[in-house]
Every structure is written in structure tokens, then in C-alpha cells.
């Protein structure tokens, strides 16, 4: 049997979830034995080169490019996992959800206390730049997500255990602390 | 300004537990609660700024920015909409040139939506500068705005004659109608004020509690807890002071019978409170009255004054040495959850109306941590009649489990909306016969949004604690209504708005369910959405109070009783649809950047 193939991406996240994945330390060698990585910032593969078994998504969906990437993942991965608070709920970036987009952009580029050298009062708008969505969406509101892995970030152990369980088909025991309310 | 605020604070002896009264008085006299006023309050009461702000921000009728010189609070609950609230709102907006949810640029007029104001039998209704306007029409809306533009007093804006009964009392002068359609022993004008008090002074507190227990009366506020037992717990609880609260928050959309009891039989209530005080050993009573009923304030204050003069309140009541009991009114400021007894107590202590963890229950540790009884208006009024006529007499009405009578609030698609006092044991069909339906009835909402929406095959079910328990509201929904859109969605919006936010399932899941419903209404739903909504319902049991435990009922009870309405609206050819609409998600961005594609 060929090795299962994994892809990962960070959408509107802080890369903390990826850092947590790297925190599995030397077990990364075991993981490398178990799986093959495809598109991922970890190996810098930019485009899917084959169909994958598992896609790990960090971060929610805040702009048009995120939508594109997420849909690409959905098409190319058998199982999609929302990893971490941002992917599951929108997380910190979603704090802007109650503020109209225009106000957010004006605060960021025109009126914020740290704005300098923008005499022409320009809000960046290059064709190359993705368009910002009206709010930050959790991934499962944009595509079907199969598994949610809670935490901010989920601990290295949990990510590792989850991956191993997925690959080996063993049941994953999520500790109560990982999903208790408040 | 500072002087005004200081004198208001002084009026309440710089007592931080009276923060609600202080804020209400400031809001009423200054039109809003300014940052400077908050400074003064936090200094004088020795509270932090955020402590004051968090209380202010909790309540619908407080504002930290200036409101208008005139403020229209239009009810947009389900029944108001059935009766044409949207059309009236449109005229208000057109004529005024400003929108609901904002104050006009010249600061003249603020217009806001508000949830049910207890006038479901005379909708569309609004509160304008504290006065209630009922049965609004497009024509009336036009008149009102032109009167406002002409700078008239609100009193001058009334055109109809005052309502029936005490509604036309000099101290009320309101167009509100009682619409009493059926009278029983609790609404009956018979029985002289004070007769029950004269009786109890010859009895011991235990004998009174025994009589109440014998009657088998259960709480009329919705939860149905046996009243005698509650009193006994409170009597036995250790405490140097005890309190009697009358719950007159009446926030459940569709319920208005307490308003009628307060208007027509306030003495019966005061008598019931004094009886409770005597029975459990409390000397202070507090009526927690919803802000929407502030138009009754002067009238009720006067009834209380008269009661003191007649020696039915105050010291040595009915000349009985040591029988002291007095009552004051505590206003809320617009928050449904404050009807929940522990939230009500928090609010009366001047805090955010967030329910407490229980146990301890209020009967052990309630107001100011002292043993406290919270009873509904109707419960306390009924007790007066139980003492007058005996527990045995009371049991002769109704059924074995549900003794006595129930005062019902009936509204919606029927000929005679209003208040009906009926013996427990009526079927829904009996009520429908009584109120006169117009055409086919599609559904009846029993017990308000937190209750159940039942279909015709259940109309022969019996109202009572054995079967269909209800705090007393019935909303009749005709065939012509879009049940899911007009009623269920409106109720879900209500719970989303009114959740206090303490418990995650209540705060989040009610939003998730509401959004799923919206998705289904847009035609994007799939079978999995229905399955999810059914499967996830148990999570709500973990919530702290009844609001969260019932917040999904509008969806869950219609999902059970009207599955065909949901099934007709879901997509049959798809197993999954996330419901995402990229065009609406990018609308703002297109506008801001001027780009047209992505
Ligand atoms: C969200 C919520 C709102 C409530 N609103 C009211 C109300 O407006 N009036 C009322 O009497 N009881 C209301 N209750 C019930 C009270 O918590 C309490 O059970 C009742 O006042 C006790 O009085 P009773 O035993 O005489 O019914 C509400 C409960 C909840 C959970
Ligand atoms: S969940 Fe936490 S760690 Fe992961 S991307 Fe979001 S903020 Fe970063
Ligand atoms: S259930 Fe809802 S309303 Fe009740 S305490 Fe929890 S969050 Fe507040």
C-alpha cells in the first residue's frame, strides 16, 4: 500500500497551528515514515501534484483567495480537517465581523494611529490583491469539512494523535479539556 | 447636569443596589446616560466605570448616546407583524425621513424596534415617550409623525377615547383596552379589599401555608412550581430578613394577562403579597415591573398609598401587632431574561440581569442573599382568593393536577383576542370555539415562543400541567401565514437577541439554528440540516436557565409537528450545501474597490 498523502494550508490564521504541527519534534521523522506530504508551506510545494488523502486547514476564510484555496483543497483531498479555532469558528480575525468592512479598511489604511505616509489616502486596491469578504467565515460554511480539531492551537500531541488515528483507523480520544465550554 | 445626577443618586441614598432606579431616572430626565453621568455614578457609588457600563449596556431602554426628543418603540414581534406592523413601520420611516434603529440627524426623533410590549390583543402597538399607542394604522402613523413635526405633546397625540375600566383612570389615561372576555374568580370584581387580610390575622403562618398547599395551586409564571411548597421552603430558610417579589416582568411574547390584572385588580395582588409576607415572615415586598408598563406607575403608586392609608400595608396591618409589610415598585429596563427569577433578583440589585447558578435557590439565598419568594402576578392574586374562599373551594375548579383557573392571553388570527379566565381542563379546541376563529387555523402557539407550536391534530389536547402546560398565552396562527418565516424565524430572532450570553450553547447554538432556518428559507437547505437540528438539540440542556433550555423550541416543535413545511423547502437532489453565497460576501468589497470580478 502506498503512503497516505497529506496537504496543509494556512488561510486566515497566524501559522500557529502549523507551528504546533512542527512541535511534534522528533516524531516528525515517524510521520515522514508514515505519510507523504504534498502541497504545504512545510515543504513549499505550491500546487497540488496529485490527489491527497487528508487536507489540514488552518485559519478561517477572510478573502476571495482563501475561498479559491479552500475549494481547491476540497477537490483534491478526500478528508478535510479544520484545524484550530480560526478554521472552526473564525477565531481572532472574526473579531472584525461586527464592524463594517469599510470602517475596517479605513482604520487600517487611513485613520489608524500607526498610519504614516499615506497623504493620498489610498486603500490598496491592486488587481493582484484578493478581495476582502464582508466577514470572516469558518471553513465549514464555505465547503464541507469532515473533521474539526479544536484548540488554539490544538496541541502537538493532539495533531499527531489525530493524524495517526486517521491513517491507522484507530479511534481518537479527545480529552474533555479540549472542547469544554468557557 | 452633574447636579441633577448627584441629586438622583442622593435620592437613592447612594445605594449601589438601587443602580437600576438611578439609571432609569437619569435616562428619563436627561434623555440618555452620558459618559459624564457615568463618571459621577461610579464616583458616588464607588463602582468602577465598566461596572456601571455593563449594567447600562444590558438593557434595551438605556442608551449611552442621546436619543431623540421623541422616541418611538414599535413592537415587531410575530403577532405585531401579523397585524400589519411592517406597513406601519414603512409609513413611519417615509414620513419621518429616518430609519428604525437610529435617531434623526436633527435629534428630534428616534425610532426603534422592540420585542412584545404586552399588547398583542391590540397590535400594531408602540410606546412613544412612555405612552402606549395601540391599533396603529398607516393613517395614524402619518398623523403621529406630523404631530411630532409640529412639536405637540405626546398627550395631545391621542385621538381615540381612553380604554375601558381603569385605563381611563386619571392616573393612567391610556388608550389600552383590557379586552376581558371571560371572568372567573381571579378577575372577578367581587370580594372586598382586605377581607383576606382580616382572615389571616387570626391564623398562624403555618395554617396559611397549609391552606395554600391544600389548594394545590402551582405557579402561574410558566414553571408551575407548587406555591405552598415554595412558601414553606422560604419560611423554613434561616434569615433575619426575607423578601417577597412579585414577578410582573411579563416578557414572554404573546402574554399580557398580568397587565390586565395589574390594571383592574391591583389590590388583590397587594393583598396576596402581604399574605405571603405574613406566611413566610417577610416585611418587604417588591413588584418587579417591566419598563413597558411604566404608564401604570402613578396609578399603582397611588393604589399602594391608599393601601397604606387603609392599613392594608405598612405597620401593624389590620391592627395586628407586628404584622408589618410594605411594597415598592422596581422597574426593569427591557430584557426578557429578567423574568427569570434569579435574573430578576440580580437586576433588582442593580446589576446585569444574568441568571444565577442554582442551587442555592432564591428561597434560600435570593435578594441581597436573603430568603426570597418570587411569584407571578396571577399566582399572588389567586392566593388572595384562596384565602377568601378556602383551598377546598379552589380545588373544586380545574383538574386534579391543575387546580383552579388560568387567566389566558389569546391573540393572533381570531375574532376576539383578549383575556379569558378559564378553568384548567379546557382543550385547545374549546378555546378556539370561545375566541372565534377566522377561517382555517394552521397552528396554535401554546405558552409563547418558549412553549410549543401545535398542529390541528393536537387541538383536542387538554391545557394543564398533566398535558399542555402554559404560562397562559395562546397565539392563533391562520392558514394564510408562512409559519416558518413569519412566526418561527421571528421567535428565533427574539431568543438570539435576548440570550444573556453567559452559556455557550445558548449564545451560539441559537444563532446557528436561526441561520440554518434562514438557509432553508432561502432554498439552500438539505436533509442534513434537518438531521443536524434534530441531533444537536440535547446540547441546550447544559444551559443555565430556562431561556437557553427552551430557545430552540420554535424550531424543534415545528420540526416535529410540521415536518412537511421543512421538507417542502429543502433541496432533494443534494446531500450537502454549505449555503455560502460568494456574491453577497463580496458585495461590500466590490463597492469599496470598484472592482467587478474576483
Ligand atoms: C427566560 C424566562 C423568562 C421568564 N419570564 C417570566 C415572567 O415574565 N413572569 C413570570 O411570572 N415568570 C417568568 N419566568 C418564570 C420565573 O423564573 C419564575 O418561575 C416565576 O416567576 C415563579 O413564579 P410562580 O411560581 O408564581 O410562577 C420566566 C422564566 C424564564 C426562564
Ligand atoms: S487557531 Fe490559534 S494558533 Fe491556529 S491559526 Fe488561529 S490563532 Fe493561530
Ligand atoms: S441559558 Fe441563555 S439566557 Fe440563560 S443564563 Fe445561559 S446564556 Fe443566559
PDB file of N, CA and C in Angstrom, chain B residues 118-181:
ATOM      1  N   UNK B 118     -46.543  43.597  25.383  1.00  0.00           N
ATOM      2  CA  UNK B 118     -47.690  43.167  26.174  1.00  0.00           C
ATOM      3  C   UNK B 118     -49.017  43.701  25.671  1.00  0.00           C
ATOM      4  N   UNK B 119     -49.092  43.934  24.355  1.00  0.00           N
ATOM      5  CA  UNK B 119     -50.322  44.493  23.774  1.00  0.00           C
ATOM      6  C   UNK B 119     -50.773  43.637  22.583  1.00  0.00           C
ATOM      7  N   UNK B 120     -50.480  42.349  22.641  1.00  0.00           N
ATOM      8  CA  UNK B 120     -50.728  41.510  21.466  1.00  0.00           C
ATOM      9  C   UNK B 120     -52.181  41.485  21.022  1.00  0.00           C
ATOM     10  N   UNK B 121     -53.102  41.829  21.927  1.00  0.00           N
ATOM     11  CA  UNK B 121     -54.510  41.824  21.538  1.00  0.00           C
ATOM     12  C   UNK B 121     -54.917  43.139  20.894  1.00  0.00           C
ATOM     13  N   UNK B 122     -53.992  44.079  20.732  1.00  0.00           N
ATOM     14  CA  UNK B 122     -54.321  45.370  20.115  1.00  0.00           C
ATOM     15  C   UNK B 122     -53.145  45.910  19.295  1.00  0.00           C
ATOM     16  N   UNK B 123     -52.555  45.009  18.544  1.00  0.00           N
ATOM     17  CA  UNK B 123     -51.429  45.385  17.694  1.00  0.00           C
ATOM     18  C   UNK B 123     -51.924  45.997  16.390  1.00  0.00           C
ATOM     19  N   UNK B 124     -51.062  46.667  15.647  1.00  0.00           N
ATOM     20  CA  UNK B 124     -49.691  47.078  15.962  1.00  0.00           C
ATOM     21  C   UNK B 124     -49.690  48.137  17.075  1.00  0.00           C
ATOM     22  N   UNK B 125     -48.706  48.039  17.946  1.00  0.00           N
ATOM     23  CA  UNK B 125     -48.650  48.962  19.064  1.00  0.00           C
ATOM     24  C   UNK B 125     -47.230  49.473  19.250  1.00  0.00           C
ATOM     25  N   UNK B 126     -47.143  50.663  19.817  1.00  0.00           N
ATOM     26  CA  UNK B 126     -45.828  51.266  20.039  1.00  0.00           C
ATOM     27  C   UNK B 126     -45.855  52.045  21.347  1.00  0.00           C
ATOM     28  N   UNK B 127     -44.685  52.257  21.907  1.00  0.00           N
ATOM     29  CA  UNK B 127     -44.562  53.143  23.058  1.00  0.00           C
ATOM     30  C   UNK B 127     -43.871  54.406  22.563  1.00  0.00           C
ATOM     31  N   UNK B 128     -44.536  55.543  22.737  1.00  0.00           N
ATOM     32  CA  UNK B 128     -43.933  56.809  22.315  1.00  0.00           C
ATOM     33  C   UNK B 128     -43.776  57.683  23.555  1.00  0.00           C
ATOM     34  N   UNK B 129     -42.574  58.038  23.853  1.00  0.00           N
ATOM     35  CA  UNK B 129     -42.264  58.802  25.076  1.00  0.00           C
ATOM     36  C   UNK B 129     -43.048  58.294  26.286  1.00  0.00           C
ATOM     37  N   UNK B 130     -43.026  56.979  26.454  1.00  0.00           N
ATOM     38  CA  UNK B 130     -43.642  56.394  27.638  1.00  0.00           C
ATOM     39  C   UNK B 130     -45.126  56.113  27.527  1.00  0.00           C
ATOM     40  N   UNK B 131     -45.774  56.648  26.493  1.00  0.00           N
ATOM     41  CA  UNK B 131     -47.207  56.385  26.348  1.00  0.00           C
ATOM     42  C   UNK B 131     -47.457  55.314  25.303  1.00  0.00           C
ATOM     43  N   UNK B 132     -48.452  54.476  25.584  1.00  0.00           N
ATOM     44  CA  UNK B 132     -48.724  53.365  24.682  1.00  0.00           C
ATOM     45  C   UNK B 132     -49.730  53.779  23.611  1.00  0.00           C
ATOM     46  N   UNK B 133     -49.411  53.489  22.380  1.00  0.00           N
ATOM     47  CA  UNK B 133     -50.324  53.710  21.256  1.00  0.00           C
ATOM     48  C   UNK B 133     -50.673  52.344  20.685  1.00  0.00           C
ATOM     49  N   UNK B 134     -51.968  52.059  20.601  1.00  0.00           N
ATOM     50  CA  UNK B 134     -52.366  50.735  20.133  1.00  0.00           C
ATOM     51  C   UNK B 134     -53.109  50.844  18.809  1.00  0.00           C
ATOM     52  N   UNK B 135     -53.338  49.684  18.195  1.00  0.00           N
ATOM     53  CA  UNK B 135     -54.099  49.572  16.939  1.00  0.00           C
ATOM     54  C   UNK B 135     -53.656  50.613  15.915  1.00  0.00           C
ATOM     55  N   UNK B 136     -52.374  50.707  15.710  1.00  0.00           N
ATOM     56  CA  UNK B 136     -51.850  51.688  14.760  1.00  0.00           C
ATOM     57  C   UNK B 136     -52.228  51.309  13.335  1.00  0.00           C
ATOM     58  N   UNK B 137     -52.453  52.315  12.544  1.00  0.00           N
ATOM     59  CA  UNK B 137     -52.715  52.106  11.123  1.00  0.00           C
ATOM     60  C   UNK B 137     -51.746  53.000  10.358  1.00  0.00           C
ATOM     61  N   UNK B 138     -51.742  52.834   9.038  1.00  0.00           N
ATOM     62  CA  UNK B 138     -50.879  53.698   8.230  1.00  0.00           C
ATOM     63  C   UNK B 138     -51.293  55.157   8.418  1.00  0.00           C
ATOM     64  N   UNK B 139     -52.618  55.348   8.472  1.00  0.00           N
ATOM     65  CA  UNK B 139     -53.147  56.695   8.645  1.00  0.00           C
ATOM     66  C   UNK B 139     -52.682  57.312   9.968  1.00  0.00           C
ATOM     67  N   UNK B 140     -52.778  56.517  11.027  1.00  0.00           N
ATOM     68  CA  UNK B 140     -52.367  57.017  12.346  1.00  0.00           C
ATOM     69  C   UNK B 140     -50.857  57.321  12.360  1.00  0.00           C
ATOM     70  N   UNK B 141     -50.101  56.491  11.695  1.00  0.00           N
ATOM     71  CA  UNK B 141     -48.651  56.698  11.668  1.00  0.00           C
ATOM     72  C   UNK B 141     -48.329  58.047  11.040  1.00  0.00           C
ATOM     73  N   UNK B 142     -49.070  58.354   9.962  1.00  0.00           N
ATOM     74  CA  UNK B 142     -48.853  59.621   9.278  1.00  0.00           C
ATOM     75  C   UNK B 142     -49.184  60.785  10.223  1.00  0.00           C
ATOM     76  N   UNK B 143     -50.328  60.651  10.899  1.00  0.00           N
ATOM     77  CA  UNK B 143     -50.750  61.697  11.849  1.00  0.00           C
ATOM     78  C   UNK B 143     -49.711  61.900  12.953  1.00  0.00           C
ATOM     79  N   UNK B 144     -49.238  60.799  13.485  1.00  0.00           N
ATOM     80  CA  UNK B 144     -48.296  60.878  14.611  1.00  0.00           C
ATOM     81  C   UNK B 144     -47.029  61.616  14.200  1.00  0.00           C
ATOM     82  N   UNK B 145     -46.507  61.266  13.027  1.00  0.00           N
ATOM     83  CA  UNK B 145     -45.284  61.942  12.591  1.00  0.00           C
ATOM     84  C   UNK B 145     -45.556  63.431  12.353  1.00  0.00           C
ATOM     85  N   UNK B 146     -46.724  63.738  11.818  1.00  0.00           N
ATOM     86  CA  UNK B 146     -46.959  65.168  11.571  1.00  0.00           C
ATOM     87  C   UNK B 146     -47.143  65.911  12.907  1.00  0.00           C
ATOM     88  N   UNK B 147     -47.751  65.246  13.896  1.00  0.00           N
ATOM     89  CA  UNK B 147     -47.843  65.843  15.238  1.00  0.00           C
ATOM     90  C   UNK B 147     -46.449  66.058  15.845  1.00  0.00           C
ATOM     91  N   UNK B 148     -45.582  65.083  15.631  1.00  0.00           N
ATOM     92  CA  UNK B 148     -44.222  65.198  16.164  1.00  0.00           C
ATOM     93  C   UNK B 148     -43.512  66.379  15.504  1.00  0.00           C
ATOM     94  N   UNK B 149     -43.704  66.483  14.169  1.00  0.00           N
ATOM     95  CA  UNK B 149     -43.065  67.596  13.455  1.00  0.00           C
ATOM     96  C   UNK B 149     -43.606  68.933  13.940  1.00  0.00           C
ATOM     97  N   UNK B 150     -44.896  68.919  14.354  1.00  0.00           N
ATOM     98  CA  UNK B 150     -45.499  70.159  14.844  1.00  0.00           C
ATOM     99  C   UNK B 150     -45.116  70.414  16.306  1.00  0.00           C
ATOM    100  N   UNK B 151     -44.384  69.496  16.883  1.00  0.00           N
ATOM    101  CA  UNK B 151     -43.903  69.700  18.247  1.00  0.00           C
ATOM    102  C   UNK B 151     -44.954  69.497  19.328  1.00  0.00           C
ATOM    103  N   UNK B 152     -46.005  68.735  19.012  1.00  0.00           N
ATOM    104  CA  UNK B 152     -47.065  68.505  20.006  1.00  0.00           C
ATOM    105  C   UNK B 152     -46.583  67.658  21.180  1.00  0.00           C
ATOM    106  N   UNK B 153     -47.278  67.813  22.310  1.00  0.00           N
ATOM    107  CA  UNK B 153     -47.060  66.909  23.438  1.00  0.00           C
ATOM    108  C   UNK B 153     -47.570  65.520  23.089  1.00  0.00           C
ATOM    109  N   UNK B 154     -46.988  64.495  23.703  1.00  0.00           N
ATOM    110  CA  UNK B 154     -47.492  63.152  23.384  1.00  0.00           C
ATOM    111  C   UNK B 154     -48.950  63.016  23.802  1.00  0.00           C
ATOM    112  N   UNK B 155     -49.313  63.641  24.917  1.00  0.00           N
ATOM    113  CA  UNK B 155     -50.707  63.550  25.384  1.00  0.00           C
ATOM    114  C   UNK B 155     -51.671  64.096  24.324  1.00  0.00           C
ATOM    115  N   UNK B 156     -51.212  65.125  23.624  1.00  0.00           N
ATOM    116  CA  UNK B 156     -52.077  65.735  22.607  1.00  0.00           C
ATOM    117  C   UNK B 156     -52.213  64.841  21.379  1.00  0.00           C
ATOM    118  N   UNK B 157     -51.354  63.825  21.300  1.00  0.00           N
ATOM    119  CA  UNK B 157     -51.358  62.999  20.103  1.00  0.00           C
ATOM    120  C   UNK B 157     -52.401  61.878  20.158  1.00  0.00           C
ATOM    121  N   UNK B 158     -52.980  61.673  21.333  1.00  0.00           N
ATOM    122  CA  UNK B 158     -54.055  60.678  21.451  1.00  0.00           C
ATOM    123  C   UNK B 158     -55.289  61.192  20.736  1.00  0.00           C
ATOM    124  N   UNK B 159     -55.918  60.355  19.911  1.00  0.00           N
ATOM    125  CA  UNK B 159     -57.164  60.786  19.295  1.00  0.00           C
ATOM    126  C   UNK B 159     -58.343  59.938  19.760  1.00  0.00           C
ATOM    127  N   UNK B 160     -58.089  58.660  20.014  1.00  0.00           N
ATOM    128  CA  UNK B 160     -59.186  57.790  20.445  1.00  0.00           C
ATOM    129  C   UNK B 160     -59.514  58.082  21.902  1.00  0.00           C
ATOM    130  N   UNK B 161     -60.699  57.670  22.337  1.00  0.00           N
ATOM    131  CA  UNK B 161     -61.031  57.840  23.746  1.00  0.00           C
ATOM    132  C   UNK B 161     -60.236  56.809  24.548  1.00  0.00           C
ATOM    133  N   UNK B 162     -60.096  57.085  25.836  1.00  0.00           N
ATOM    134  CA  UNK B 162     -59.305  56.190  26.669  1.00  0.00           C
ATOM    135  C   UNK B 162     -59.919  54.800  26.720  1.00  0.00           C
ATOM    136  N   UNK B 163     -59.103  53.838  27.115  1.00  0.00           N
ATOM    137  CA  UNK B 163     -59.555  52.454  27.159  1.00  0.00           C
ATOM    138  C   UNK B 163     -60.574  52.223  28.267  1.00  0.00           C
ATOM    139  N   UNK B 164     -61.076  50.971  28.317  1.00  0.00           N
ATOM    140  CA  UNK B 164     -62.117  50.643  29.288  1.00  0.00           C
ATOM    141  C   UNK B 164     -61.532  50.489  30.690  1.00  0.00           C
ATOM    142  N   UNK B 165     -62.412  50.445  31.677  1.00  0.00           N
ATOM    143  CA  UNK B 165     -62.017  50.207  33.061  1.00  0.00           C
ATOM    144  C   UNK B 165     -61.021  51.239  33.549  1.00  0.00           C
ATOM    145  N   UNK B 166     -60.058  50.784  34.327  1.00  0.00           N
ATOM    146  CA  UNK B 166     -59.098  51.700  34.945  1.00  0.00           C
ATOM    147  C   UNK B 166     -58.153  52.354  33.936  1.00  0.00           C
ATOM    148  N   UNK B 167     -58.173  51.861  32.687  1.00  0.00           N
ATOM    149  CA  UNK B 167     -57.319  52.502  31.681  1.00  0.00           C
ATOM    150  C   UNK B 167     -57.655  53.981  31.509  1.00  0.00           C
ATOM    151  N   UNK B 168     -58.917  54.346  31.827  1.00  0.00           N
ATOM    152  CA  UNK B 168     -59.267  55.765  31.706  1.00  0.00           C
ATOM    153  C   UNK B 168     -59.170  56.489  33.057  1.00  0.00           C
ATOM    154  N   UNK B 169     -58.670  55.794  34.059  1.00  0.00           N
ATOM    155  CA  UNK B 169     -58.409  56.444  35.351  1.00  0.00           C
ATOM    156  C   UNK B 169     -57.516  57.671  35.141  1.00  0.00           C
ATOM    157  N   UNK B 170     -57.755  58.710  35.941  1.00  0.00           N
ATOM    158  CA  UNK B 170     -56.983  59.952  35.822  1.00  0.00           C
ATOM    159  C   UNK B 170     -55.476  59.711  35.849  1.00  0.00           C
ATOM    160  N   UNK B 171     -55.066  58.677  36.581  1.00  0.00           N
ATOM    161  CA  UNK B 171     -53.629  58.451  36.738  1.00  0.00           C
ATOM    162  C   UNK B 171     -53.045  57.555  35.639  1.00  0.00           C
ATOM    163  N   UNK B 172     -53.909  57.010  34.795  1.00  0.00           N
ATOM    164  CA  UNK B 172     -53.391  56.201  33.674  1.00  0.00           C
ATOM    165  C   UNK B 172     -53.638  56.931  32.356  1.00  0.00           C
ATOM    166  N   UNK B 173     -54.892  57.223  32.091  1.00  0.00           N
ATOM    167  CA  UNK B 173     -55.286  57.883  30.850  1.00  0.00           C
ATOM    168  C   UNK B 173     -54.583  57.298  29.627  1.00  0.00           C
ATOM    169  N   UNK B 174     -54.940  56.055  29.346  1.00  0.00           N
ATOM    170  CA  UNK B 174     -54.291  55.362  28.248  1.00  0.00           C
ATOM    171  C   UNK B 174     -55.338  54.808  27.291  1.00  0.00           C
ATOM    172  N   UNK B 175     -54.964  54.621  26.017  1.00  0.00           N
ATOM    173  CA  UNK B 175     -55.906  54.045  25.052  1.00  0.00           C
ATOM    174  C   UNK B 175     -55.896  52.517  25.089  1.00  0.00           C
ATOM    175  N   UNK B 176     -55.100  51.957  25.967  1.00  0.00           N
ATOM    176  CA  UNK B 176     -55.026  50.494  26.076  1.00  0.00           C
ATOM    177  C   UNK B 176     -56.391  49.938  26.505  1.00  0.00           C
ATOM    178  N   UNK B 177     -56.795  48.819  25.882  1.00  0.00           N
ATOM    179  CA  UNK B 177     -58.049  48.160  26.283  1.00  0.00           C
ATOM    180  C   UNK B 177     -57.744  46.931  27.115  1.00  0.00           C
ATOM    181  N   UNK B 178     -58.669  46.599  27.997  1.00  0.00           N
ATOM    182  CA  UNK B 178     -58.496  45.376  28.778  1.00  0.00           C
ATOM    183  C   UNK B 178     -58.853  44.133  27.968  1.00  0.00           C
ATOM    184  N   UNK B 179     -59.898  44.258  27.133  1.00  0.00           N
ATOM    185  CA  UNK B 179     -60.381  43.099  26.384  1.00  0.00           C
ATOM    186  C   UNK B 179     -60.612  41.882  27.268  1.00  0.00           C
ATOM    187  N   UNK B 180     -61.267  42.104  28.415  1.00  0.00           N
ATOM    188  CA  UNK B 180     -61.587  40.951  29.271  1.00  0.00           C
ATOM    189  C   UNK B 180     -62.798  40.255  28.663  1.00  0.00           C
ATOM    190  N   UNK B 181     -62.634  39.016  28.233  1.00  0.00           N
ATOM    191  CA  UNK B 181     -63.694  38.314  27.514  1.00  0.00           C
ATOM    192  C   UNK B 181     -64.398  37.293  28.394  1.00  0.00           C
TER     193      UNK B 181
END
